[in-house]
Short mmCIF file of C-alpha atoms and ligand atoms in Angstrom, two decimals:
data_model
loop_
_atom_site.label_atom_id
_atom_site.label_comp_id
_atom_site.label_asym_id
_atom_site.label_seq_id
_atom_site.Cartn_x
_atom_site.Cartn_y
_atom_site.Cartn_z
CA MET A 1 16.86 -6.63 -1.37
CA THR A 2 16.14 -9.75 -3.50
CA ARG A 3 13.49 -7.95 -5.58
CA ARG A 4 15.25 -4.81 -6.36
CA SER A 5 18.46 -6.09 -7.83
CA PRO A 6 18.93 -5.17 -11.52
CA PRO A 7 18.99 -7.50 -14.40
CA ALA A 8 22.00 -9.49 -15.34
CA PHE A 9 24.37 -6.65 -17.03
CA THR A 10 27.89 -6.38 -17.96
CA ARG A 11 29.99 -5.17 -14.96
CA ASP A 12 30.32 -1.72 -16.35
CA GLN A 13 26.64 -1.48 -16.61
CA GLU A 14 26.00 -2.98 -13.11
CA MET A 15 28.30 -0.29 -11.85
CA LEU A 16 26.39 2.28 -13.73
CA VAL A 17 23.23 1.07 -12.25
CA ARG A 18 24.46 0.88 -8.78
CA PHE A 19 25.80 4.30 -9.09
CA ARG A 20 22.38 5.48 -10.23
CA SER A 21 20.67 3.59 -7.42
CA LEU A 22 22.94 5.33 -4.98
CA VAL A 23 22.33 8.66 -6.20
CA LEU A 24 18.54 8.08 -6.37
CA ALA A 25 18.81 6.65 -2.75
CA LEU A 26 20.80 9.75 -1.65
CA LEU A 27 18.16 11.94 -3.16
CA LEU A 28 15.24 10.27 -1.78
CA THR A 29 16.79 10.19 1.82
CA THR A 30 17.03 14.13 1.43
CA THR A 31 13.58 14.47 0.32
CA ALA A 32 11.96 13.16 3.48
CA THR A 33 8.57 14.24 1.99
CA GLN A 34 8.97 11.55 -0.82
CA ARG A 35 9.73 8.80 1.93
CA LEU A 36 7.54 5.80 2.65
CA VAL A 37 9.71 3.75 5.08
CA ALA A 38 8.46 0.18 4.95
CA GLN A 39 6.80 -0.54 8.02
CA ARG A 40 8.00 -3.51 9.80
CA ALA A 41 5.91 -4.96 12.73
CA VAL A 42 8.06 -5.66 15.84
CA GLY A 43 10.01 -8.73 15.34
CA GLU A 44 9.79 -8.90 11.52
CA SER A 45 12.89 -9.16 9.48
CA ALA A 46 13.62 -7.64 6.07
CA SER A 47 13.30 -11.16 4.54
CA GLN A 48 10.20 -12.09 6.30
CA LYS A 49 8.80 -8.66 4.99
CA ASP A 50 9.91 -9.59 1.61
CA ALA A 51 8.25 -13.11 1.79
CA ARG A 52 4.96 -11.44 3.01
CA MET A 53 4.83 -8.73 0.27
CA ALA A 54 6.12 -11.15 -2.53
CA TRP A 55 2.66 -12.06 -4.13
CA TRP A 56 1.64 -8.48 -4.03
CA ARG A 57 4.83 -7.30 -5.73
CA ASP A 58 4.35 -9.83 -8.60
CA ALA A 59 0.88 -9.34 -9.21
CA ARG A 60 1.08 -5.76 -10.54
CA PHE A 61 -2.69 -5.55 -11.51
CA GLY A 62 -5.73 -5.72 -9.33
CA MET A 63 -9.27 -4.81 -9.44
CA PHE A 64 -10.86 -2.13 -7.10
CA ILE A 65 -14.54 -2.42 -6.32
CA HIS A 66 -16.76 0.28 -5.08
CA TRP A 67 -20.26 -1.08 -4.12
CA GLY A 68 -22.68 -0.01 -1.69
CA LEU A 69 -25.90 1.86 -0.83
CA TYR A 70 -24.75 4.80 -3.02
CA ALA A 71 -25.40 2.60 -6.23
CA VAL A 72 -29.07 2.97 -5.51
CA PRO A 73 -29.11 6.67 -6.06
CA ALA A 74 -26.56 6.44 -8.57
CA GLY A 75 -25.78 10.12 -8.40
CA VAL A 76 -29.25 11.35 -8.37
CA TRP A 77 -31.00 12.72 -5.45
CA LYS A 78 -34.53 13.88 -5.27
CA GLY A 79 -34.54 14.32 -9.10
CA GLU A 80 -31.29 16.32 -9.17
CA ARG A 81 -27.82 15.37 -10.25
CA VAL A 82 -25.32 15.60 -7.58
CA ASN A 83 -22.04 16.34 -8.94
CA GLY A 84 -18.87 14.82 -7.61
CA LEU A 85 -18.08 11.23 -6.93
CA GLY A 86 -20.81 8.64 -6.70
CA GLU A 87 -19.99 7.13 -3.22
CA TRP A 88 -19.84 10.54 -1.84
CA ILE A 89 -23.57 11.56 -2.62
CA MET A 90 -24.42 11.32 1.21
CA ALA A 91 -22.02 14.21 1.91
CA ARG A 92 -22.41 16.09 -1.45
CA ALA A 93 -26.16 16.43 -1.40
CA PRO A 94 -25.93 16.21 1.73
CA ILE A 95 -28.54 13.63 3.14
CA ARG A 96 -29.40 13.26 6.54
CA GLY A 97 -28.73 9.72 8.05
CA ASP A 98 -32.23 8.76 8.71
CA GLU A 99 -32.89 9.74 4.87
CA TYR A 100 -29.86 7.83 3.67
CA ALA A 101 -30.24 4.48 5.59
CA PRO A 102 -33.40 3.40 4.17
CA LEU A 103 -31.71 3.06 0.73
CA ALA A 104 -30.82 -0.35 2.14
CA ARG A 105 -34.52 -1.47 1.59
CA GLN A 106 -34.01 -0.81 -2.16
CA PHE A 107 -30.38 -2.58 -2.25
CA ASN A 108 -31.39 -6.05 -3.73
CA PRO A 109 -28.55 -7.03 -6.09
CA THR A 110 -30.43 -10.20 -7.43
CA GLN A 111 -27.86 -10.06 -10.49
CA PHE A 112 -25.00 -10.21 -8.39
CA ASP A 113 -22.76 -13.27 -9.48
CA ALA A 114 -19.46 -13.21 -7.60
CA ASP A 115 -18.05 -15.64 -9.94
CA ALA A 116 -18.93 -13.71 -13.00
CA TRP A 117 -17.37 -10.61 -11.34
CA VAL A 118 -14.00 -12.60 -10.58
CA LYS A 119 -13.85 -13.90 -14.05
CA THR A 120 -14.08 -10.34 -15.50
CA ALA A 121 -11.13 -9.49 -13.17
CA LYS A 122 -9.31 -12.65 -14.12
CA ASP A 123 -9.93 -12.28 -17.83
CA ALA A 124 -8.53 -8.89 -17.70
CA GLY A 125 -5.28 -10.28 -16.36
CA MET A 126 -6.04 -9.02 -12.87
CA LYS A 127 -4.29 -10.87 -9.86
CA TYR A 128 -6.19 -9.50 -6.89
CA ILE A 129 -9.42 -7.98 -6.01
CA ILE A 130 -10.07 -5.20 -3.17
CA ILE A 131 -13.76 -4.46 -2.56
CA THR A 132 -15.34 -1.73 -0.15
CA SER A 133 -16.43 -3.78 3.01
CA LYS A 134 -17.45 -0.53 4.48
CA HIS A 135 -17.39 3.00 2.88
CA HIS A 136 -17.63 6.42 4.33
CA ASP A 137 -21.42 5.94 4.52
CA GLY A 138 -20.97 3.47 7.20
CA PHE A 139 -22.87 0.48 5.39
CA ALA A 140 -21.20 -2.80 5.49
CA LEU A 141 -21.02 -5.24 2.81
CA PHE A 142 -20.50 -8.23 4.93
CA ASP A 143 -22.60 -9.92 8.08
CA SER A 144 -21.56 -7.93 11.01
CA LYS A 145 -22.72 -8.93 14.33
CA VAL A 146 -21.71 -5.66 15.70
CA SER A 147 -24.15 -3.77 13.52
CA SER A 148 -27.42 -4.27 11.86
CA TYR A 149 -26.62 -1.68 8.98
CA ASP A 150 -25.16 -4.22 6.73
CA ILE A 151 -26.24 -6.23 3.70
CA VAL A 152 -27.53 -9.14 5.41
CA ASP A 153 -29.78 -7.36 8.17
CA ALA A 154 -30.81 -4.22 6.55
CA THR A 155 -31.42 -5.22 2.85
CA PRO A 156 -33.91 -7.60 1.16
CA TYR A 157 -31.02 -9.39 -0.43
CA HIS A 158 -30.02 -10.69 3.12
CA ARG A 159 -26.58 -12.46 1.75
CA ASP A 160 -23.11 -11.66 2.66
CA ALA A 161 -21.38 -10.27 -0.67
CA ILE A 162 -17.86 -10.09 0.94
CA LYS A 163 -18.07 -13.85 1.73
CA ALA A 164 -19.41 -14.66 -1.92
CA LEU A 165 -16.57 -12.74 -3.40
CA ALA A 166 -14.05 -13.81 -1.09
CA SER A 167 -14.79 -17.47 -1.89
CA ALA A 168 -15.09 -16.98 -5.52
CA ALA A 169 -11.79 -15.05 -5.71
CA ARG A 170 -10.09 -17.96 -3.83
CA ARG A 171 -11.55 -20.51 -6.15
CA ALA A 172 -10.11 -18.55 -9.06
CA GLY A 173 -6.64 -18.28 -7.61
CA LEU A 174 -7.01 -14.51 -7.30
CA LYS A 175 -5.93 -12.72 -4.06
CA PHE A 176 -8.47 -10.95 -1.92
CA GLY A 177 -8.71 -7.90 0.15
CA VAL A 178 -11.31 -5.52 1.65
CA TYR A 179 -11.50 -1.59 1.71
CA TYR A 180 -12.27 -0.06 5.23
CA SER A 181 -13.21 3.45 5.91
CA ILE A 182 -12.10 4.83 9.38
CA MET A 183 -14.35 7.88 8.70
CA ASP A 184 -18.04 7.01 9.41
CA TRP A 185 -20.86 9.10 8.54
CA HIS A 186 -23.43 6.73 10.19
CA HIS A 187 -22.00 6.27 13.39
CA PRO A 188 -22.96 8.65 16.22
CA ASP A 189 -19.67 8.43 17.93
CA ALA A 190 -17.86 9.17 14.62
CA GLN A 191 -18.79 11.51 12.08
CA ALA A 192 -22.67 11.39 11.87
CA PRO A 193 -23.19 14.43 14.19
CA ALA A 194 -21.13 16.61 11.74
CA TYR A 195 -23.95 16.70 9.26
CA PRO A 196 -24.23 18.61 7.00
CA ASP A 197 -20.56 18.72 6.81
CA TYR A 198 -19.66 15.05 7.34
CA ASN A 199 -16.01 15.52 6.04
CA SER A 200 -15.28 18.49 8.27
CA ARG A 201 -11.42 18.57 8.85
CA THR A 202 -11.98 20.28 12.18
CA ALA A 203 -14.89 18.58 13.55
CA THR A 204 -14.03 16.05 16.55
CA ASN A 205 -16.35 13.63 18.32
CA PRO A 206 -15.55 13.21 21.95
CA ASN A 207 -16.92 9.80 21.72
CA PHE A 208 -14.72 8.80 18.86
CA SER A 209 -12.63 6.21 20.90
CA ARG A 210 -15.89 4.52 21.84
CA TYR A 211 -16.44 4.11 17.92
CA VAL A 212 -13.02 2.78 17.39
CA GLU A 213 -13.09 0.31 20.47
CA THR A 214 -16.62 -0.90 20.20
CA TYR A 215 -17.63 -0.69 16.45
CA MET A 216 -14.50 -0.40 13.96
CA LYS A 217 -11.97 -2.67 15.86
CA PRO A 218 -14.88 -5.26 16.40
CA GLN A 219 -15.84 -5.03 12.63
CA LEU A 220 -12.19 -5.54 11.60
CA ARG A 221 -11.82 -8.34 14.04
CA GLU A 222 -14.63 -9.99 12.16
CA LEU A 223 -13.31 -9.32 8.85
CA VAL A 224 -9.83 -10.86 9.67
CA THR A 225 -10.96 -13.78 11.80
CA GLN A 226 -13.94 -14.86 9.96
CA TYR A 227 -12.82 -14.36 6.19
CA PRO A 228 -9.73 -16.39 5.83
CA GLU A 229 -9.43 -15.20 2.16
CA ILE A 230 -8.42 -11.86 3.35
CA ASP A 231 -5.02 -10.80 2.41
CA VAL A 232 -4.93 -6.89 2.45
CA LEU A 233 -6.77 -4.32 4.43
CA TRP A 234 -7.14 -1.23 2.43
CA PHE A 235 -8.01 1.76 4.66
CA ASP A 236 -9.29 5.19 3.95
CA GLY A 237 -10.88 7.97 5.35
CA GLU A 238 -8.00 8.46 7.67
CA TRP A 239 -7.63 12.29 7.24
CA ILE A 240 -10.28 13.06 10.03
CA SER A 241 -8.98 15.06 13.00
CA ASP A 242 -10.01 12.42 15.34
CA TRP A 243 -7.41 10.00 13.60
CA SER A 244 -3.38 9.99 14.15
CA ASP A 245 -0.43 8.17 12.84
CA ALA A 246 -0.13 6.65 16.66
CA GLN A 247 -3.52 5.37 16.44
CA GLY A 248 -2.74 4.06 12.84
CA LYS A 249 0.34 2.29 14.04
CA SER A 250 -1.43 0.57 17.11
CA LEU A 251 -4.21 -0.63 14.68
CA TYR A 252 -1.58 -1.83 12.26
CA GLU A 253 0.09 -3.87 14.85
CA TRP A 254 -2.94 -5.10 16.31
CA LEU A 255 -4.30 -6.16 12.79
CA ARG A 256 -0.86 -7.99 12.03
CA GLY A 257 -1.18 -9.57 15.61
CA LEU A 258 -4.63 -10.98 14.56
CA ARG A 259 -3.32 -12.10 10.83
CA PRO A 260 0.43 -12.03 10.51
CA ASN A 261 0.48 -12.11 6.68
CA LEU A 262 -1.82 -9.22 6.23
CA ILE A 263 -0.84 -6.47 3.95
CA ILE A 264 -1.88 -3.18 4.85
CA ASN A 265 -1.98 0.30 3.05
CA ASN A 266 -0.55 3.58 4.39
CA ARG A 267 -4.11 4.92 4.74
CA VAL A 268 -4.14 3.20 8.09
CA GLY A 269 -2.05 6.13 9.34
CA HIS A 270 -2.65 9.91 9.08
CA SER A 271 0.28 11.23 7.13
CA ARG A 272 -0.52 10.68 3.48
CA GLN A 273 0.33 13.60 1.33
CA GLY A 274 -3.15 13.91 -0.44
CA MET A 275 -3.39 12.45 -3.82
CA ALA A 276 0.46 11.93 -4.10
CA GLY A 277 -0.47 9.11 -1.74
CA MET A 278 2.99 8.66 0.08
CA SER A 279 3.21 9.18 3.71
CA ALA A 280 5.05 12.33 4.88
CA ASN A 281 6.23 10.80 8.14
CA PRO A 282 9.02 8.27 7.65
CA ASP A 283 7.73 6.25 10.59
CA ALA A 284 4.14 6.11 9.60
CA PRO A 285 2.50 2.88 9.43
CA GLY A 286 1.50 0.83 6.39
CA ASP A 287 3.27 -1.50 3.79
CA PHE A 288 2.60 0.50 0.75
CA GLY A 289 1.84 3.94 -0.50
CA THR A 290 -1.43 4.95 -2.26
CA PRO A 291 -1.14 7.25 -5.06
CA GLU A 292 -4.76 8.23 -6.21
CA GLN A 293 -5.82 8.83 -9.83
CA ARG A 294 -2.17 9.65 -10.72
CA VAL A 295 1.04 7.95 -11.51
CA PRO A 296 4.24 9.21 -9.59
CA PRO A 297 5.92 11.09 -12.74
CA GLU A 298 9.53 9.73 -12.20
CA GLY A 299 8.43 6.54 -10.13
CA LEU A 300 9.30 5.70 -6.68
CA PRO A 301 12.23 3.37 -6.63
CA GLY A 302 12.56 1.26 -3.48
CA VAL A 303 9.39 1.53 -1.95
CA ASP A 304 6.17 -0.38 -2.52
CA TRP A 305 3.17 1.73 -3.78
CA GLU A 306 0.00 1.03 -5.67
CA THR A 307 -1.87 3.58 -7.98
CA CYS A 308 -5.61 3.36 -7.92
CA MET A 309 -7.52 4.74 -10.52
CA THR A 310 -11.22 4.94 -11.81
CA LEU A 311 -12.21 3.68 -15.34
CA ASN A 312 -14.40 6.79 -15.82
CA ASP A 313 -14.58 9.69 -13.19
CA THR A 314 -16.24 8.15 -10.28
CA TRP A 315 -15.64 5.15 -7.86
CA GLY A 316 -19.19 4.37 -6.93
CA PHE A 317 -21.79 3.78 -9.76
CA GLN A 318 -23.16 7.17 -11.21
CA SER A 319 -25.71 6.66 -13.83
CA PHE A 320 -24.51 9.70 -15.82
CA ASP A 321 -20.86 9.37 -15.78
CA ASP A 322 -19.58 8.76 -19.39
CA GLY A 323 -15.91 9.86 -18.97
CA TRP A 324 -14.64 6.39 -19.59
CA LYS A 325 -10.92 6.00 -20.43
CA ASP A 326 -10.11 3.93 -23.72
CA ALA A 327 -8.40 0.71 -23.36
CA ARG A 328 -5.19 2.05 -24.90
CA THR A 329 -4.86 4.64 -22.17
CA LEU A 330 -5.41 2.00 -19.55
CA VAL A 331 -2.96 -0.34 -20.63
CA ARG A 332 -0.39 2.46 -21.10
CA THR A 333 -0.98 3.54 -17.61
CA LEU A 334 -0.45 0.08 -16.38
CA VAL A 335 2.77 -0.18 -18.28
CA ASP A 336 3.69 3.16 -17.03
CA VAL A 337 3.16 2.03 -13.33
CA ALA A 338 4.93 -1.16 -13.64
CA SER A 339 7.90 0.62 -15.34
CA LYS A 340 8.11 2.63 -12.32
CA GLY A 341 7.90 -0.17 -9.82
CA GLY A 342 4.12 -0.04 -8.73
CA ASN A 343 0.75 -1.74 -8.88
CA PHE A 344 -2.35 -0.75 -10.42
CA LEU A 345 -5.61 -1.01 -8.77
CA LEU A 346 -8.25 -0.22 -11.45
CA ASN A 347 -11.82 0.36 -10.21
CA VAL A 348 -15.28 -0.64 -11.23
CA GLY A 349 -18.33 0.51 -9.68
CA PRO A 350 -21.05 -2.03 -9.94
CA THR A 351 -24.93 -1.22 -10.03
CA ALA A 352 -27.54 -1.61 -7.43
CA GLN A 353 -28.54 -4.73 -9.44
CA GLY A 354 -25.05 -6.23 -8.88
CA LEU A 355 -23.69 -5.68 -12.52
CA ILE A 356 -20.30 -4.41 -13.40
CA PRO A 357 -21.23 -1.61 -16.13
CA TRP A 358 -20.63 -2.96 -19.71
CA GLN A 359 -18.60 -0.07 -20.52
CA SER A 360 -16.24 -1.32 -17.91
CA VAL A 361 -16.42 -4.84 -18.79
CA SER A 362 -15.74 -4.11 -22.55
CA ARG A 363 -12.58 -2.07 -21.59
CA LEU A 364 -11.33 -4.93 -19.20
CA ARG A 365 -11.88 -7.56 -21.80
CA GLU A 366 -9.59 -5.44 -24.26
CA MET A 367 -6.82 -5.18 -21.45
CA GLY A 368 -7.01 -8.83 -21.06
CA ASP A 369 -6.36 -9.45 -24.86
CA TRP A 370 -3.31 -7.33 -24.39
CA MET A 371 -2.31 -9.02 -21.26
CA ARG A 372 -2.67 -12.46 -22.58
CA VAL A 373 0.12 -11.76 -25.03
CA ASN A 374 2.31 -9.52 -22.96
CA GLY A 375 1.53 -10.16 -19.42
CA GLU A 376 5.01 -11.51 -19.12
CA ALA A 377 6.35 -8.03 -19.39
CA ILE A 378 4.41 -6.93 -16.57
CA TYR A 379 3.71 -9.71 -13.77
CA GLY A 380 6.93 -10.18 -11.55
CA THR A 381 8.60 -7.17 -13.07
CA THR A 382 10.49 -4.56 -11.46
CA ALA A 383 11.19 -0.68 -12.62
CA SER A 384 12.99 0.24 -15.54
CA PRO A 385 16.82 0.00 -15.50
CA TYR A 386 17.18 2.55 -18.15
CA GLY A 387 14.76 5.32 -17.13
CA LEU A 388 11.83 6.51 -19.39
CA PRO A 389 12.63 6.49 -23.18
CA ALA A 390 10.73 8.60 -25.50
CA TRP A 391 8.98 5.89 -27.22
CA GLY A 392 7.29 4.16 -24.35
CA ARG A 393 8.56 2.24 -21.07
CA TYR A 394 10.86 -0.55 -20.02
CA THR A 395 10.17 -3.13 -17.15
CA ALA A 396 12.70 -5.58 -16.16
CA LYS A 397 12.90 -9.21 -14.95
CA SER A 398 16.30 -9.62 -13.56
CA SER A 399 15.63 -13.53 -12.57
CA ALA A 400 15.09 -13.99 -16.22
CA GLY A 401 17.91 -11.72 -17.52
CA ARG A 402 15.44 -9.89 -19.44
CA VAL A 403 14.26 -6.27 -20.10
CA TYR A 404 11.08 -5.56 -21.82
CA ALA A 405 10.71 -2.51 -24.27
CA HIS A 406 6.98 -1.50 -24.38
CA VAL A 407 6.88 0.54 -27.53
CA PHE A 408 4.06 3.01 -27.68
CA ASP A 409 5.07 4.79 -30.63
CA TRP A 410 6.28 2.65 -33.40
CA PRO A 411 9.13 4.36 -35.19
CA LYS A 412 8.48 5.34 -38.79
CA ASP A 413 12.00 4.34 -40.01
CA GLY A 414 11.63 0.94 -38.45
CA ARG A 415 14.56 1.47 -36.16
CA LEU A 416 14.15 1.59 -32.53
CA THR A 417 17.08 3.03 -30.56
CA LEU A 418 17.42 1.26 -27.10
CA THR A 419 18.05 4.10 -25.04
CA GLY A 420 20.13 3.42 -21.99
CA LEU A 421 21.33 -0.02 -23.02
CA GLN A 422 25.08 -0.07 -22.90
CA ALA A 423 25.84 -3.63 -24.23
CA LYS A 424 24.39 -5.44 -27.24
CA PRO A 425 21.62 -7.51 -26.06
CA ALA A 426 22.13 -11.34 -26.65
CA ALA A 427 18.72 -11.59 -28.35
CA VAL A 428 15.75 -9.26 -29.10
CA TYR A 429 12.29 -10.42 -30.26
CA LEU A 430 8.73 -9.23 -30.09
CA LEU A 431 6.51 -11.17 -27.57
CA ALA A 432 3.76 -11.36 -30.16
CA ASP A 433 5.92 -13.54 -32.45
CA ARG A 434 8.99 -14.32 -30.65
CA LYS A 435 10.89 -14.09 -33.91
CA PRO A 436 14.64 -12.91 -33.65
CA LEU A 437 15.17 -9.41 -34.88
CA THR A 438 18.39 -7.77 -35.87
CA VAL A 439 20.30 -5.47 -33.43
CA GLU A 440 22.83 -2.87 -34.79
CA GLN A 441 25.21 -0.27 -33.49
CA THR A 442 24.16 3.37 -34.41
CA ALA A 443 25.56 6.76 -33.32
CA ASP A 444 22.85 6.73 -30.78
CA GLY A 445 23.45 3.47 -29.48
CA TRP A 446 22.05 -0.24 -30.01
CA ALA A 447 18.99 -0.13 -32.33
CA VAL A 448 16.36 -2.87 -33.21
CA ARG A 449 15.32 -3.34 -36.70
CA LEU A 450 11.53 -3.58 -36.61
CA PRO A 451 9.14 -5.12 -38.95
CA ALA A 452 6.81 -2.72 -40.66
CA VAL A 453 3.57 -3.46 -39.06
CA ARG A 454 3.51 -3.16 -35.20
CA PRO A 455 1.87 -6.06 -33.51
CA SER A 456 -0.38 -3.81 -31.25
CA ALA A 457 -1.48 -0.40 -31.57
CA ILE A 458 -1.63 -0.25 -27.73
CA SER A 459 1.96 -1.09 -27.01
CA SER A 460 4.25 -3.68 -28.69
CA VAL A 461 6.52 -5.38 -26.44
CA LEU A 462 10.18 -6.36 -27.38
CA VAL A 463 12.08 -8.88 -25.11
CA LEU A 464 15.83 -7.99 -24.68
CA GLU A 465 17.80 -10.94 -23.36
CA THR A 466 20.43 -9.23 -21.40
CA ARG A 467 22.15 -12.12 -20.16
CA SER A 468 25.17 -13.04 -22.20
CA THR A 469 25.42 -16.36 -23.87
CA ARG A 470 27.95 -18.61 -22.34
C1 LIG B 501 -10.88 8.91 -2.38
C2 LIG B 501 -12.50 8.96 -2.02
C3 LIG B 501 -13.13 7.72 -1.86
C4 LIG B 501 -12.46 6.56 -2.67
C5 LIG B 501 -10.93 6.55 -2.72
C6 LIG B 501 -10.27 5.50 -3.21
O1 LIG B 501 -10.46 8.85 -1.04
O2 LIG B 501 -12.82 9.75 -1.15
O3 LIG B 501 -14.47 7.82 -2.11
O4 LIG B 501 -12.94 5.37 -1.93
O5 LIG B 501 -10.63 7.83 -2.96
O6 LIG B 501 -8.97 5.60 -3.16
#
């Protein structure tokens, strides 16, 4: 448990933290439904798993990209707005396969610039990118030899977007992964015959195993053998009745056999508890849980999880979706996630021309401005050792003996009570200017005297040096 150890505290504090962790651990084991037991492939030790997960745990912030044929109608079919998620238009309208597939001829993203997308992610402070290699509609953004329903064979663009983005990410030093939908509305052996109810929870296809063996696995093999940059496989569409935890487990092991260092989400299995995102079955496959559009209220100590979230209300581009979250909300969500020990995967939905909407770019830029000053309090941090203070959040970096106080609400009287802190910190300063601040004891505990003007209206970060000076 290298990563979960608390920062350097006094002995008493350490005992208290240990006691709390023990109580939490006990609580968690009794609530089996809250558990996501870390999957270990046969032969992988705990420390080998820690090594495999290390970059992912340090990264904390990534970019999700939903891009595919659905960007062409962009939420409008035959002149009518189709409500719901942009990438679900085929199911929501609903659209027959022979009417949907010709959209490929209109998919010509001449303005797609992989380096520009990667730069947008990197400038925002993101450390990895996950893009849809194949969404529920079955269309592949990579050059698949198993199918001609892909960007190289079926569109006038004729270029492999996954290859371009994977190489650009590698050049920029970002990690890279692909989303892959198990559900497939295009394949006759999968969900295509279920039209108009592609997402039926009860429909089964007697030929589903043929789809798995002759189409899905060969496509996945192409991805993990021909794209050396792929570090993560991000499954989805696993809730169909033709899929099970057992199938997920064998797929997980097969993939790890092909690429031992792959990190695979828990949607490879079948027991995710809806949007809460953690697997109900303690033996379910997958390396991390996937809460969707939400942050677990109390956090999930001791497990790996990643909240994925949209910047507006949809994943795939939808021309009329203007429900944009502001940069303050987005940064505070990232802080909230980090303070609970998770990663934040924030989505963009590029247009059919290949552009990330400017509303997304401008928000990501603002996040990047904040991250350039305060990134130290996010990357490589672990969950708060002191719970959730009323004024904001804590993150911690035990290796550096530091706790970070993320102050959302700047106190009017200029005094911030460091809730939870037992011993006086050796030093306290703002990341924005690193000038030492005075700490005093009050009836409520240790309090820092803050300057009158906060350095950030989004979140001002204090460093608490908890390691006592020798
Ligand atoms: C949901 C949606 C899917 C989207 C995913 C991202 O499962 O069905 O369209 O890709 O969320 O987590």
